[in-house]
């Protein structure tokens, strides 16, 4: 039998703690030791540091930083990506190449950048070794179009950053755009200089993309992760990239964008779409890459900076949903980090210094979002992140079923706060004022790992029940995830124990017409699933919806709630199948016909 998910989370955590204790002191990656292909590494071991560390620095830096959002008087509109300038204005390769000679980052200091990441509380750093424009920011032997051979700067920033990271205990990682290359005649994306029909994409893969990846994996010591972007054309090609990373650096993580868009997750974890924020409830490793203003590469026009409060709230929101926050800086071409970015990160660092315990090593909180803020959890503790301080200084925490052994502000642990119970709600007596305007963290020491009731789905008058991934409770292998396009669904269910269930509070008795929305592949055609509540059940048959993820809605039969009150509605595969049943999005229960009066 499968255990409820909360127990799985605890098991995970115990494993994680055990692993950290045995490895952190002599973490080979941080100590600069590369590993051999012979080293056996499970997926769970490989991802431990990532699960724990939560917060990373992304750096977008390249020839586009020199243009800073402007080409021949044409501007990149604020709100769009300045690193896309070559594509946006169809700058000819010859002209962009000429421009790139000018890159001369005399103010670049790897130590300063890494120390900024460190003092902000970031634990890993991802540098654009090659973005879509095709220019390598490291000394590549594969192509002269790199910062050492192409400019007068003559230094290798990737090398310098890798060393500074190692010195300061920050995990060094690289971004490599493996499919896109606007410089290479056979790379993907440049159809203004090159004729798309004449491209030999395999040549680009074999002669530039793979050899450059091999350099990055071979010459810069152990990498924490490789951040691929924009996907690959086929799963077979994606697998070749994965294979190379696994062979040369078995410890190195691979982000999900290594794969192609229509495929299930390849690599070790899923990236949310750029600047995206999931609504919650995800059950796999994920990361949210986000910007500090609205561009990744530097733009002199973009002053739409997030405030330190925005950054902290976003981080907490992401971590409260089990994800990692990869926050971008876009240094100027000369190596200077824009002053507003510095100021914001310094403030975030002050908060992290005081409150890091509520971020590092935590997991998604079982408590839902609250009007006053968010929460994170670790072991027997829950951390309440109070964004809006209640006027009466009483903080309601509904639905927590544990005994609260102690409550205190994280920055004043010896001053215990009063806790009272009111109709299943714990109420914490807060100090009159927050100690931090942006987020004051209240720690709750519980009598065990946090337990909460499953969410209850209620209905308005005459409106359908909308049973979605967010309010459903999964069992077995069924998990909540998002696809490459950032769309949410339930997947990975293959047999009857893998299910999703909803707790409904029916206020209107009667018959309901059911509508189910999902995406399914050809391989699942005709496979059966069961929708049940109490003694009633309906068997449905999966209809393929096409390649990739194309969600369709299908009418099913009716079910009847003969009286108002609580019900559980469940969906599960009807038999054992050897692949995912469907990518489920929504079950709607629409009141049918006249109401039944009890
Ligand atoms: O590196 C950053 C982006 O440049 C990269 N991912 C992050 C981490 C990225 N690659 N692709 N995309 C983002 C999505 C592409 C969006 C586009 Fe557009 C819409 C390309 C063309 C239209 C935005 C608007 C960029 C140019 C115009």
Tab-separated table of N, CA and C and ligand atoms in Angstrom, residues 58 60 64 76-77 79-85 87-88 128 131-132 175 177 179-180 182 227-230 257 261 273-275 289-291 295-297 326 328, ligand 1:
chain	number	residue	atom	x	y	z
A	58	UNK	N	21.830	33.904	-11.118
A	58	UNK	CA	21.932	33.736	-12.562
A	58	UNK	C	22.679	34.965	-13.068
A	60	UNK	N	23.563	36.899	-16.702
A	60	UNK	CA	23.510	37.011	-18.160
A	60	UNK	C	24.493	38.089	-18.589
A	64	UNK	N	25.810	41.213	-26.049
A	64	UNK	CA	24.550	41.967	-25.966
A	64	UNK	C	24.598	42.976	-24.830
A	76	UNK	N	15.340	48.230	-27.631
A	76	UNK	CA	14.563	47.086	-27.154
A	76	UNK	C	13.502	47.638	-26.201
A	77	UNK	N	12.230	47.386	-26.452
A	77	UNK	CA	11.212	47.915	-25.539
A	77	UNK	C	11.392	47.354	-24.129
A	79	UNK	N	10.551	45.610	-20.941
A	79	UNK	CA	9.585	44.514	-20.777
A	79	UNK	C	9.938	43.330	-21.655
A	80	UNK	N	10.893	43.534	-22.574
A	80	UNK	CA	11.352	42.382	-23.368
A	80	UNK	C	12.861	42.225	-23.206
A	81	UNK	N	13.353	41.087	-23.655
A	81	UNK	CA	14.710	40.666	-23.337
A	81	UNK	C	15.776	41.346	-24.190
A	82	UNK	N	16.684	42.071	-23.539
A	82	UNK	CA	17.730	42.791	-24.275
A	82	UNK	C	18.786	41.850	-24.842
A	83	UNK	N	18.919	40.645	-24.286
A	83	UNK	CA	19.916	39.709	-24.821
A	83	UNK	C	19.466	39.114	-26.160
A	84	UNK	N	18.232	39.398	-26.532
A	84	UNK	CA	17.701	38.937	-27.822
A	84	UNK	C	17.913	39.972	-28.921
A	85	UNK	N	18.724	41.011	-28.662
A	85	UNK	CA	18.818	42.150	-29.591
A	85	UNK	C	19.247	41.741	-30.999
A	87	UNK	N	18.656	39.008	-32.620
A	87	UNK	CA	17.513	38.414	-33.328
A	87	UNK	C	16.440	39.456	-33.594
A	88	UNK	N	16.208	40.281	-32.593
A	88	UNK	CA	15.104	41.238	-32.679
A	88	UNK	C	15.290	42.214	-33.842
A	128	UNK	N	26.323	32.599	-18.077
A	128	UNK	CA	26.076	32.310	-19.496
A	128	UNK	C	27.406	32.069	-20.213
A	131	UNK	N	25.347	32.262	-24.835
A	131	UNK	CA	23.910	32.496	-25.020
A	131	UNK	C	23.580	32.258	-26.487
A	132	UNK	N	22.320	32.577	-26.857
A	132	UNK	CA	21.859	32.255	-28.219
A	132	UNK	C	22.692	32.953	-29.300
A	175	UNK	N	25.490	28.087	-17.879
A	175	UNK	CA	24.385	28.104	-18.839
A	175	UNK	C	25.013	27.859	-20.190
A	177	UNK	N	23.553	27.487	-24.211
A	177	UNK	CA	22.447	27.399	-25.171
A	177	UNK	C	22.849	26.362	-26.220
A	179	UNK	N	20.976	24.392	-28.414
A	179	UNK	CA	20.307	24.266	-29.711
A	179	UNK	C	20.431	25.560	-30.518
A	180	UNK	N	20.202	26.674	-29.822
A	180	UNK	CA	20.185	27.981	-30.490
A	180	UNK	C	21.609	28.429	-30.770
A	182	UNK	N	22.917	31.794	-33.182
A	182	UNK	CA	22.625	32.724	-34.286
A	182	UNK	C	23.873	33.067	-35.087
A	227	UNK	N	22.840	24.469	-17.193
A	227	UNK	CA	21.535	25.078	-17.473
A	227	UNK	C	21.384	25.201	-18.984
A	228	UNK	N	20.638	24.275	-19.567
A	228	UNK	CA	20.352	24.355	-20.996
A	228	UNK	C	19.110	25.222	-21.183
A	229	UNK	N	18.898	25.687	-22.416
A	229	UNK	CA	17.758	26.579	-22.653
A	229	UNK	C	17.091	26.226	-23.978
A	230	UNK	N	15.836	26.526	-24.070
A	230	UNK	CA	15.046	26.427	-25.311
A	230	UNK	C	14.861	25.021	-25.862
A	257	UNK	N	15.344	21.910	-19.418
A	257	UNK	CA	15.279	22.476	-20.764
A	257	UNK	C	16.249	21.797	-21.726
A	261	UNK	N	10.224	20.255	-26.264
A	261	UNK	CA	9.056	20.844	-25.622
A	261	UNK	C	7.911	19.863	-25.376
A	273	UNK	N	8.587	28.304	-16.520
A	273	UNK	CA	8.871	29.225	-17.625
A	273	UNK	C	9.466	30.522	-17.075
A	274	UNK	N	10.199	31.231	-17.927
A	274	UNK	CA	10.938	32.406	-17.469
A	274	UNK	C	10.005	33.362	-16.723
A	275	UNK	N	10.390	33.734	-15.532
A	275	UNK	CA	9.626	34.657	-14.682
A	275	UNK	C	8.248	34.122	-14.279
A	289	UNK	N	13.409	30.548	-12.696
A	289	UNK	CA	14.389	31.560	-13.106
A	289	UNK	C	13.679	32.898	-13.258
A	290	UNK	N	14.185	33.919	-12.590
A	290	UNK	CA	13.497	35.213	-12.609
A	290	UNK	C	14.491	36.359	-12.717
A	291	UNK	N	13.978	37.484	-13.202
A	291	UNK	CA	14.822	38.669	-13.401
A	291	UNK	C	14.610	39.687	-12.277
A	295	UNK	N	14.529	42.347	-17.944
A	295	UNK	CA	15.406	41.766	-18.958
A	295	UNK	C	16.450	40.897	-18.273
A	296	UNK	N	17.042	39.971	-19.030
A	296	UNK	CA	18.115	39.138	-18.467
A	296	UNK	C	19.461	39.807	-18.738
A	297	UNK	N	19.706	40.136	-20.032
A	297	UNK	CA	20.923	40.862	-20.372
A	297	UNK	C	20.726	42.341	-20.071
A	326	UNK	N	16.138	31.107	-8.830
A	326	UNK	CA	17.364	31.461	-9.545
A	326	UNK	C	17.192	32.883	-10.033
A	328	UNK	N	18.338	36.544	-11.410
A	328	UNK	CA	19.304	37.017	-12.400
A	328	UNK	C	19.856	38.413	-12.110
B	1	LIG	O1	18.300	33.474	-21.173
B	1	LIG	C1	17.034	34.017	-20.912
B	1	LIG	C2	16.241	34.228	-22.168
B	1	LIG	O2	16.978	34.899	-23.156
B	1	LIG	C3	15.986	32.819	-22.554
B	1	LIG	N1	15.738	32.159	-21.292
B	1	LIG	C4	16.135	33.036	-20.225
B	1	LIG	C5	16.744	32.296	-19.078
B	1	LIG	C6	14.899	32.631	-23.495
B	1	LIG	N2	15.022	31.867	-24.555
B	1	LIG	N3	13.885	31.833	-25.158
B	1	LIG	N4	13.048	32.572	-24.512
B	1	LIG	C7	13.623	33.105	-23.451
B	1	LIG	C8	11.660	32.736	-24.906
B	1	LIG	C9	11.608	33.524	-26.165
B	1	LIG	C10	10.733	34.550	-26.270
B	1	LIG	C11	10.568	35.251	-27.503
B	1	LIG	FE1	10.983	37.101	-27.976
B	1	LIG	C12	9.375	35.868	-27.879
B	1	LIG	C13	11.445	35.269	-28.590
B	1	LIG	C14	10.831	35.989	-29.632
B	1	LIG	C15	9.557	36.376	-29.179
B	1	LIG	C16	11.241	38.166	-26.317
B	1	LIG	C17	10.494	38.892	-27.181
B	1	LIG	C18	12.461	37.920	-26.950
B	1	LIG	C19	12.404	38.516	-28.180
B	1	LIG	C20	11.200	39.116	-28.324
